[in-house]
Amino acid sequence: MKNLSEVLWLNVTEDNMALVCVEIPPRVHSAGIWRYGGAVLTSGGDGSSTFPVLERQMGLAFFTTQILHHILRCFGIPVFVSQMLAGLILGPGVLGNIPSYAKFMLSIVSQNVIGTLTLFGYSMFLFLIGVKMDISIVLRTGRKALYTGVFASLIPLILSLLSLKFLTQPKLFQLTRKDISNLVFSAITNSQSSFPVIACLLGELRLLTSELGRLGLSSAIVCDILSLFLRSFTRLASRSMNKGQTAGLIPTLQTAFFMLVYIFAVVYVARPAMNWIIQQTPKGKPVHKGYLFFIMLVALITGLFSYWLDQFFYFGPFIFGLAVPDGPPLGSSLIQRYDFMVSAVLLPLFVTSNVLLVNPKDMSFQSHVVKANATLLLVSTAAKLVGTFVPAVFCKMPLMDALVLSLILSCKGVVELGNLATDGETLDNEVYCLMVFAILINACIVPLLVKHLYKPSRKYAGYQQRNVSCLRPNSELRILACIHRQDNISAVINLLDACCPTKDNPVGLYVLHLIQMFGQATPLFISHRMQRKTISNCAYSEDVLLSFFNFERDFCEAVTVHPFTAVCPSDSMHEDICTLALDRLASLLILPFHRHWTLDGSIKSQDPTIRSLNISVLERAPCSVGILVNRGPLRQQGKSSSSSQALQYKVALIFLGGEDDREALALTQRMAADPSISLTVYYLTASTDSDVPDWGRILDMESLRNYKEAHVSDDRYAFYTEEVAENGPQTVAILRNIVNQYELLVVGRRKNMETSQTSGLDEWSEFPELGIVGDMIASDDFRCRCSILVVQKQQYTTS
């Protein structure tokens, strides 16, 4: 079959037009460099071979993006900005001025090929966004999020449309009908807040689990749903007006009818089918590949259906994605299989290739069209800020938080750029350039302002003391215990059992099951006492609930259990932990150590993300924190208080002095109230300690004196021993002799405390979050067979 030829016009310069002959269909593969005498750029350099050109474009785009991001991330600039800047550099504004570069990078056919590829990636990106979204949030959202989302969408849209009456006056701007239509499109685009952009912003700033982040996500979902149907209705109306009042009304009504039928089919056919797939998947097993392939096939077909309806090509895939339940097992399986290729390869290429079309020389502020669009852009931006700020303040949100929320909902990103590239077919080059630069400036400024103005950790500071030392006698000890995996359950329960909960000294236990968020974009926080209904992620908390409710039943009226489940990104889990500890007035927070050992002492597993979480909590916790290192057997649950001495559970406290050690002593004194527990306090002192009296040492001696008077007697199993340790090696020798005599060792973290007893030991510390002594006992060199609890007293207190 012979190739056809089509003559196309290409604007080479502002004053010169050139005829370009394009071969259709183009060759896909190149004949190779040797056929052209080694001229690499000649082989397909004129755009006649599309695949080599596509490879060059992708390689240059990714290389330029990574170089820029490596530089800009130091200033807190998101990667989206680097992708846009890469497009500007590779486009006609910079490198495109080089003729040899433009010959093989900016050819017409190559732009069509890369445009088709990236549009496919963008449609799949929006499908996966629909999979990640939890549409039920709209139904159970609070009044604050609902009002904020509605007003943040409608106020800027209404004010922008009202300003069009002023901008379209002939005396002010001379605009054609096409220009006015573009202004309407700009007003709708500028007034929207897209959920993917907001979720990406909050994720990069690690604010997804903060109170403001959750409100922003809920409001963004409301905005996104409103914007989708508003833009669909506007597209139908514009098509009807273009075809005439009579000729366009019937096709418009038909399209609207089929859209409603499609939405009905998604809700009442596709959604039950997805739930059936989940029911067919055994618990803990992956979803069958055949189901995943079928879902992706239907997603592609829905994109074709969108074209038939003369709607946005991503309308069908996005709505269909909402039918897939987010999270495991189905949503997470789709994300795990397809998200990397879409989000890390095709989507960045989509951003860069669309900015590649921008030539800053096309934009002139002397043009009436540019002036009108710039004015409308300023009006819509200001209206967006006001439309978000006012309802937030009306709902009694602090002024600073309301300002930050308005900045978050005004953020622009890949969805707004996609709307320009896919829906703005009639936009002039100068208007397109203006709106692209507006998105670029917005994406640069908003993250920096939000990061500077909003500090979630501030709410943990300046509160009253919440620790074990300050509790009154016979008062409730409120403990927040974190659970990552089933291995943590028995260790935490046995430690709580050792804390001697009784009717006179009750324990209020708050259990937080932490699940890393995957396959969904919205974090969840579930209170199982308040919410009895089954949620997709609650199934993974069944074992946790059963174990701790049994623990509550064993200690009737002495322990009250309040279970929670948090599904969130690992780098934001500390927000949920600290917020819950703050809201529930917890005095002690228990964190499992990130490393697990087998019975023979070898390392079974370790999770660096849990270690990072523990460090973040230690830095921000509004109460005392205990890190539980499970290296040996803890006491048997439900052990009777009348147990014999032979079955006593042996606990030892290593006391060197300092507020952390005093907090650990206060906790172990509660254990000493249980006659089935044998408690020994080892006070490691140096001969020079008495020569340097200070307030801290006075408090140490007073705490030890109170312990001896209250618990050390002939008929009690509480002991006190003083050991002299002049330096680090002597401390190591003492600890080696005692570690395997006990089932549980309690130590203070003693951060940044230097004493003669630990001199030189910090150089060998592997895990600073355990402190010098705790890290040394937990090390493999000690071959310890007991569990270790490292205690840190509350850091943030009022002065």
PDB file of N, CA and C in Angstrom, residues 69 74 113 142 144 163 177 179 220 226 263 318-319 352 370 448 463 477 563 600 613 696 712 743 747 756 761 777:
ATOM      1  N   HIS A  69      14.127  18.693  39.477  1.00  0.00           N
ATOM      2  CA  HIS A  69      13.559  18.335  40.779  1.00  0.00           C
ATOM      3  C   HIS A  69      14.652  18.147  41.820  1.00  0.00           C
ATOM      4  N   CYS A  74      14.985  21.049  47.202  1.00  0.00           N
ATOM      5  CA  CYS A  74      15.637  21.642  48.374  1.00  0.00           C
ATOM      6  C   CYS A  74      14.880  22.861  48.875  1.00  0.00           C
ATOM      7  N   VAL A 113       1.872  11.603  18.127  1.00  0.00           N
ATOM      8  CA  VAL A 113       2.106  10.306  18.752  1.00  0.00           C
ATOM      9  C   VAL A 113       2.215  10.444  20.264  1.00  0.00           C
ATOM     10  N   GLY A 142     -19.237  16.250  57.199  1.00  0.00           N
ATOM     11  CA  GLY A 142     -19.810  17.160  58.175  1.00  0.00           C
ATOM     12  C   GLY A 142     -20.270  18.465  57.554  1.00  0.00           C
ATOM     13  N   LYS A 144     -19.228  21.441  58.138  1.00  0.00           N
ATOM     14  CA  LYS A 144     -18.131  22.334  57.801  1.00  0.00           C
ATOM     15  C   LYS A 144     -17.564  22.013  56.425  1.00  0.00           C
ATOM     16  N   SER A 163     -18.512  38.962  36.494  1.00  0.00           N
ATOM     17  CA  SER A 163     -17.487  39.880  35.983  1.00  0.00           C
ATOM     18  C   SER A 163     -17.414  39.851  34.458  1.00  0.00           C
ATOM     19  N   ARG A 177     -17.036  36.467  19.706  1.00  0.00           N
ATOM     20  CA  ARG A 177     -17.862  35.445  20.352  1.00  0.00           C
ATOM     21  C   ARG A 177     -17.007  34.277  20.834  1.00  0.00           C
ATOM     22  N   ASP A 179     -13.894  34.529  21.815  1.00  0.00           N
ATOM     23  CA  ASP A 179     -13.178  34.978  23.016  1.00  0.00           C
ATOM     24  C   ASP A 179     -14.069  34.905  24.245  1.00  0.00           C
ATOM     25  N   ALA A 220     -12.653  18.997  49.065  1.00  0.00           N
ATOM     26  CA  ALA A 220     -12.221  18.831  47.677  1.00  0.00           C
ATOM     27  C   ALA A 220     -13.081  17.813  46.942  1.00  0.00           C
ATOM     28  N   LEU A 226     -19.155  18.463  42.216  1.00  0.00           N
ATOM     29  CA  LEU A 226     -19.905  19.595  41.670  1.00  0.00           C
ATOM     30  C   LEU A 226     -19.302  20.065  40.346  1.00  0.00           C
ATOM     31  N   ILE A 263     -24.685   6.497  34.580  1.00  0.00           N
ATOM     32  CA  ILE A 263     -24.459   6.648  36.019  1.00  0.00           C
ATOM     33  C   ILE A 263     -25.296   5.631  36.798  1.00  0.00           C
ATOM     34  N   PHE A 318     -13.576   7.914  34.859  1.00  0.00           N
ATOM     35  CA  PHE A 318     -13.586   8.445  36.221  1.00  0.00           C
ATOM     36  C   PHE A 318     -14.816   7.960  36.983  1.00  0.00           C
ATOM     37  N   ILE A 319     -15.994   8.051  36.361  1.00  0.00           N
ATOM     38  CA  ILE A 319     -17.222   7.595  37.026  1.00  0.00           C
ATOM     39  C   ILE A 319     -17.145   6.100  37.292  1.00  0.00           C
ATOM     40  N   THR A 352       4.633  17.343  30.821  1.00  0.00           N
ATOM     41  CA  THR A 352       5.724  17.944  30.055  1.00  0.00           C
ATOM     42  C   THR A 352       5.328  18.163  28.604  1.00  0.00           C
ATOM     43  N   VAL A 370      -5.803  38.687  26.227  1.00  0.00           N
ATOM     44  CA  VAL A 370      -4.943  38.371  27.368  1.00  0.00           C
ATOM     45  C   VAL A 370      -5.317  39.230  28.569  1.00  0.00           C
ATOM     46  N   LEU A 448       4.504  26.421  49.354  1.00  0.00           N
ATOM     47  CA  LEU A 448       5.417  27.132  50.247  1.00  0.00           C
ATOM     48  C   LEU A 448       4.655  27.902  51.318  1.00  0.00           C
ATOM     49  N   TYR A 463       0.441  22.436  76.638  1.00  0.00           N
ATOM     50  CA  TYR A 463      -0.627  21.826  77.416  1.00  0.00           C
ATOM     51  C   TYR A 463      -0.111  21.395  78.782  1.00  0.00           C
ATOM     52  N   LEU A 477      -5.265   5.453  84.974  1.00  0.00           N
ATOM     53  CA  LEU A 477      -4.104   5.548  84.089  1.00  0.00           C
ATOM     54  C   LEU A 477      -4.576   5.360  82.653  1.00  0.00           C
ATOM     55  N   PRO A 563     -11.310   0.896  71.202  1.00  0.00           N
ATOM     56  CA  PRO A 563     -10.503   0.572  70.016  1.00  0.00           C
ATOM     57  C   PRO A 563     -10.733   1.553  68.863  1.00  0.00           C
ATOM     58  N   ASP A 600      15.321 -18.090  68.912  1.00  0.00           N
ATOM     59  CA  ASP A 600      16.749 -18.326  69.106  1.00  0.00           C
ATOM     60  C   ASP A 600      17.570 -17.050  69.100  1.00  0.00           C
ATOM     61  N   LEU A 613       8.401   6.234  62.273  1.00  0.00           N
ATOM     62  CA  LEU A 613       7.190   6.630  62.983  1.00  0.00           C
ATOM     63  C   LEU A 613       7.467   6.823  64.470  1.00  0.00           C
ATOM     64  N   GLY A 696      18.076  18.197  90.030  1.00  0.00           N
ATOM     65  CA  GLY A 696      17.724  16.911  89.452  1.00  0.00           C
ATOM     66  C   GLY A 696      18.078  15.752  90.351  1.00  0.00           C
ATOM     67  N   VAL A 712       9.312  -1.301  99.637  1.00  0.00           N
ATOM     68  CA  VAL A 712      10.370  -2.210 100.076  1.00  0.00           C
ATOM     69  C   VAL A 712      10.144  -2.577 101.534  1.00  0.00           C
ATOM     70  N   GLU A 743      12.221 -10.954  83.420  1.00  0.00           N
ATOM     71  CA  GLU A 743      11.397 -11.058  82.220  1.00  0.00           C
ATOM     72  C   GLU A 743      11.155  -9.702  81.557  1.00  0.00           C
ATOM     73  N   VAL A 747      13.685   0.945  81.498  1.00  0.00           N
ATOM     74  CA  VAL A 747      14.760   1.937  81.542  1.00  0.00           C
ATOM     75  C   VAL A 747      14.216   3.268  81.031  1.00  0.00           C
ATOM     76  N   SER A 756      28.862   9.945  83.933  1.00  0.00           N
ATOM     77  CA  SER A 756      30.048   9.091  83.942  1.00  0.00           C
ATOM     78  C   SER A 756      29.679   7.620  83.775  1.00  0.00           C
ATOM     79  N   LEU A 761      29.653   5.078  75.819  1.00  0.00           N
ATOM     80  CA  LEU A 761      28.708   4.089  75.282  1.00  0.00           C
ATOM     81  C   LEU A 761      27.885   4.630  74.119  1.00  0.00           C
ATOM     82  N   ILE A 777      21.035  -2.842  75.858  1.00  0.00           N
ATOM     83  CA  ILE A 777      20.415  -4.084  76.306  1.00  0.00           C
ATOM     84  C   ILE A 777      19.734  -4.794  75.137  1.00  0.00           C
TER      85      ILE A 777
END
